[in-house]
């Protein structure tokens, strides 16, 4: 398990395939702020709620200078089904080998019903225009998280 990112750290660059197989790179967003959020699995209730919240607030976020990228260990095909089923507008990228999840500290030990296992830690990292971490939030809740980000960022 890698270290969690802290404000001021350089955000690890990545290039991952989106739901259509097109490459998406963090560095391509330089000059804009980016909200990178990490979620366990497409087409699950909590992740659907979170992705729909980001989609519902996407105009507000992009208008304030923020792009949104969702990262999960799912394959691009599953992300495409997720996007189409829920009419999602956020960019979803696939990290099946979990290299980016690990680099951001969003993959590690979790506990559920007393059992410890390895999994995706629901996390959100706000990256500034220069590619540095502005905020790093770990173990966030799926419900209400987007509203909290908007409030905390003063949007």
Coordinates of C-alpha atoms in Angstrom, one line a residue:
X1 CA 0.0 0.0 0.0
X2 CA 1.4 3.3 -1.0
X3 CA 1.4 6.6 1.0
X4 CA -1.5 8.8 0.9
X5 CA -1.0 12.1 -0.9
X6 CA -0.8 15.4 0.9
X7 CA -1.5 19.0 -0.2
X8 CA 1.5 20.3 -2.1
X9 CA 2.6 16.9 -3.4
X10 CA 2.9 16.5 -7.2
X11 CA -0.1 14.5 -8.4
X12 CA 1.2 11.3 -10.1
X13 CA 0.5 11.7 -13.8
X14 CA -1.4 8.9 -15.5
X15 CA -2.8 7.9 -18.9
X16 CA -5.7 5.4 -18.7
X17 CA -8.4 4.3 -21.2
X18 CA -11.8 5.8 -20.9
X19 CA -15.1 3.9 -21.5
X20 CA -14.5 4.1 -25.3
X21 CA -10.9 3.0 -25.1
X22 CA -9.6 6.6 -25.7
X23 CA -6.5 7.6 -23.6
X24 CA -7.1 10.2 -20.9
X25 CA -4.0 11.8 -19.3
X26 CA -4.0 14.0 -16.2
X27 CA -1.2 16.1 -17.8
X28 CA -3.6 17.0 -20.7
X29 CA -5.7 18.9 -18.1
X30 CA -2.8 21.2 -17.0
X31 CA -4.0 24.7 -16.7
X32 CA -7.4 23.5 -15.2
X33 CA -8.2 22.1 -11.8
X34 CA -9.1 18.4 -11.8
X35 CA -11.2 16.5 -9.3
X36 CA -9.9 12.9 -9.5
X37 CA -12.2 10.5 -7.7
X38 CA -11.5 6.8 -7.0
X39 CA -14.4 4.4 -6.6
X40 CA -14.6 0.6 -6.1
X41 CA -16.9 -0.6 -8.9
X42 CA -19.2 0.6 -11.6
X43 CA -22.9 -0.4 -11.5
X44 CA -23.0 -0.7 -7.7
X45 CA -25.4 1.4 -5.6
X46 CA -22.9 3.7 -3.8
X47 CA -20.7 4.2 -6.9
X48 CA -23.8 5.0 -9.0
X49 CA -25.0 7.6 -6.5
X50 CA -21.6 9.2 -6.4
X51 CA -21.2 9.2 -10.2
X52 CA -24.7 10.6 -10.7
X53 CA -24.0 13.4 -8.1
X54 CA -20.9 14.4 -10.1
X55 CA -22.8 14.3 -13.3
X56 CA -25.7 16.4 -11.8
X57 CA -23.1 19.0 -10.7
X58 CA -20.8 18.8 -13.7
X59 CA -21.9 22.1 -15.2
X60 CA -21.3 23.9 -11.9
X61 CA -17.9 22.3 -11.4
X62 CA -16.7 22.9 -15.0
X63 CA -18.0 26.5 -14.9
X64 CA -15.8 27.0 -11.8
X65 CA -12.7 25.6 -13.7
X66 CA -12.8 22.0 -12.5
X67 CA -12.7 18.9 -14.7
X68 CA -13.8 15.6 -13.2
X69 CA -12.3 12.1 -13.8
X70 CA -13.5 9.0 -12.1
X71 CA -11.1 6.1 -11.7
X72 CA -12.0 2.5 -10.9
X73 CA -10.4 -1.0 -11.5
X74 CA -13.2 -1.9 -14.0
X75 CA -12.6 -2.7 -17.6
X76 CA -13.5 0.0 -20.2
X77 CA -16.4 -2.1 -21.5
X78 CA -18.0 -2.1 -18.0
X79 CA -17.5 1.7 -17.7
X80 CA -19.3 2.1 -21.0
X81 CA -22.3 0.1 -19.7
X82 CA -22.2 2.2 -16.5
X83 CA -22.1 5.5 -18.4
X84 CA -24.9 4.5 -20.8
X85 CA -27.2 3.0 -18.2
X86 CA -26.9 6.0 -15.8
X87 CA -26.5 8.7 -18.5
X88 CA -23.2 9.8 -16.9
X89 CA -21.4 12.8 -18.2
X90 CA -18.2 12.6 -16.1
X91 CA -15.1 11.0 -17.7
X92 CA -14.6 7.5 -16.4
X93 CA -11.2 5.7 -16.8
X94 CA -10.2 2.1 -16.2
X95 CA -7.3 1.1 -14.0
X96 CA -7.6 -2.7 -13.9
X97 CA -3.9 -3.2 -12.8
X98 CA -4.5 -0.7 -10.0
X99 CA -1.2 1.2 -10.6
X100 CA -2.9 4.6 -10.5
X101 CA -5.1 3.7 -7.5
X102 CA -2.0 2.6 -5.7
X103 CA 0.0 5.7 -6.7
X104 CA -2.7 7.9 -5.2
X105 CA -3.0 5.8 -2.0
X106 CA -6.5 4.8 -3.0
X107 CA -5.9 1.0 -2.9
X108 CA -5.1 -0.8 0.3
X109 CA -6.3 -2.6 3.4
X110 CA -10.0 -2.2 4.2
X111 CA -12.2 -3.8 6.9
X112 CA -15.8 -5.0 6.5
X113 CA -17.7 -6.9 9.1
X114 CA -14.5 -7.6 11.0
X115 CA -12.7 -9.0 8.0
X116 CA -9.6 -7.3 6.5
X117 CA -9.1 -7.4 2.7
X118 CA -7.5 -5.4 0.0
X119 CA -9.7 -3.0 -2.0
X120 CA -10.3 0.4 -3.4
X121 CA -10.5 3.2 -0.8
X122 CA -13.2 5.7 -1.9
X123 CA -11.1 8.8 -2.3
X124 CA -11.0 12.2 -3.9
X125 CA -8.0 14.2 -4.9
X126 CA -8.2 17.8 -6.1
X127 CA -5.3 18.7 -8.4
X128 CA -4.5 22.4 -9.1
X129 CA -3.6 23.9 -12.5
X130 CA 0.1 23.1 -12.0
X131 CA -0.5 19.5 -11.3
X132 CA -0.1 19.7 -7.5
X133 CA -2.4 18.2 -4.9
X134 CA -4.7 20.8 -3.5
X135 CA -6.8 18.5 -1.3
X136 CA -6.6 14.7 -0.7
X137 CA -9.7 13.1 0.9
X138 CA -9.7 9.4 1.9
X139 CA -12.5 7.1 3.1
X140 CA -15.1 9.5 1.8
X141 CA -18.8 8.6 1.8
X142 CA -20.5 8.0 -1.6
X143 CA -23.6 10.0 -0.5
X144 CA -23.3 13.7 0.1
X145 CA -19.6 13.8 -0.8
X146 CA -20.1 15.9 -4.0
X147 CA -22.1 18.5 -2.1
X148 CA -19.3 18.7 0.6
X149 CA -16.6 19.2 -2.1
X150 CA -18.6 22.0 -3.7
X151 CA -19.0 23.6 -0.3
X152 CA -15.4 23.1 0.7
X153 CA -14.1 24.5 -2.6
X154 CA -16.4 27.6 -2.2
X155 CA -18.2 27.0 -5.5

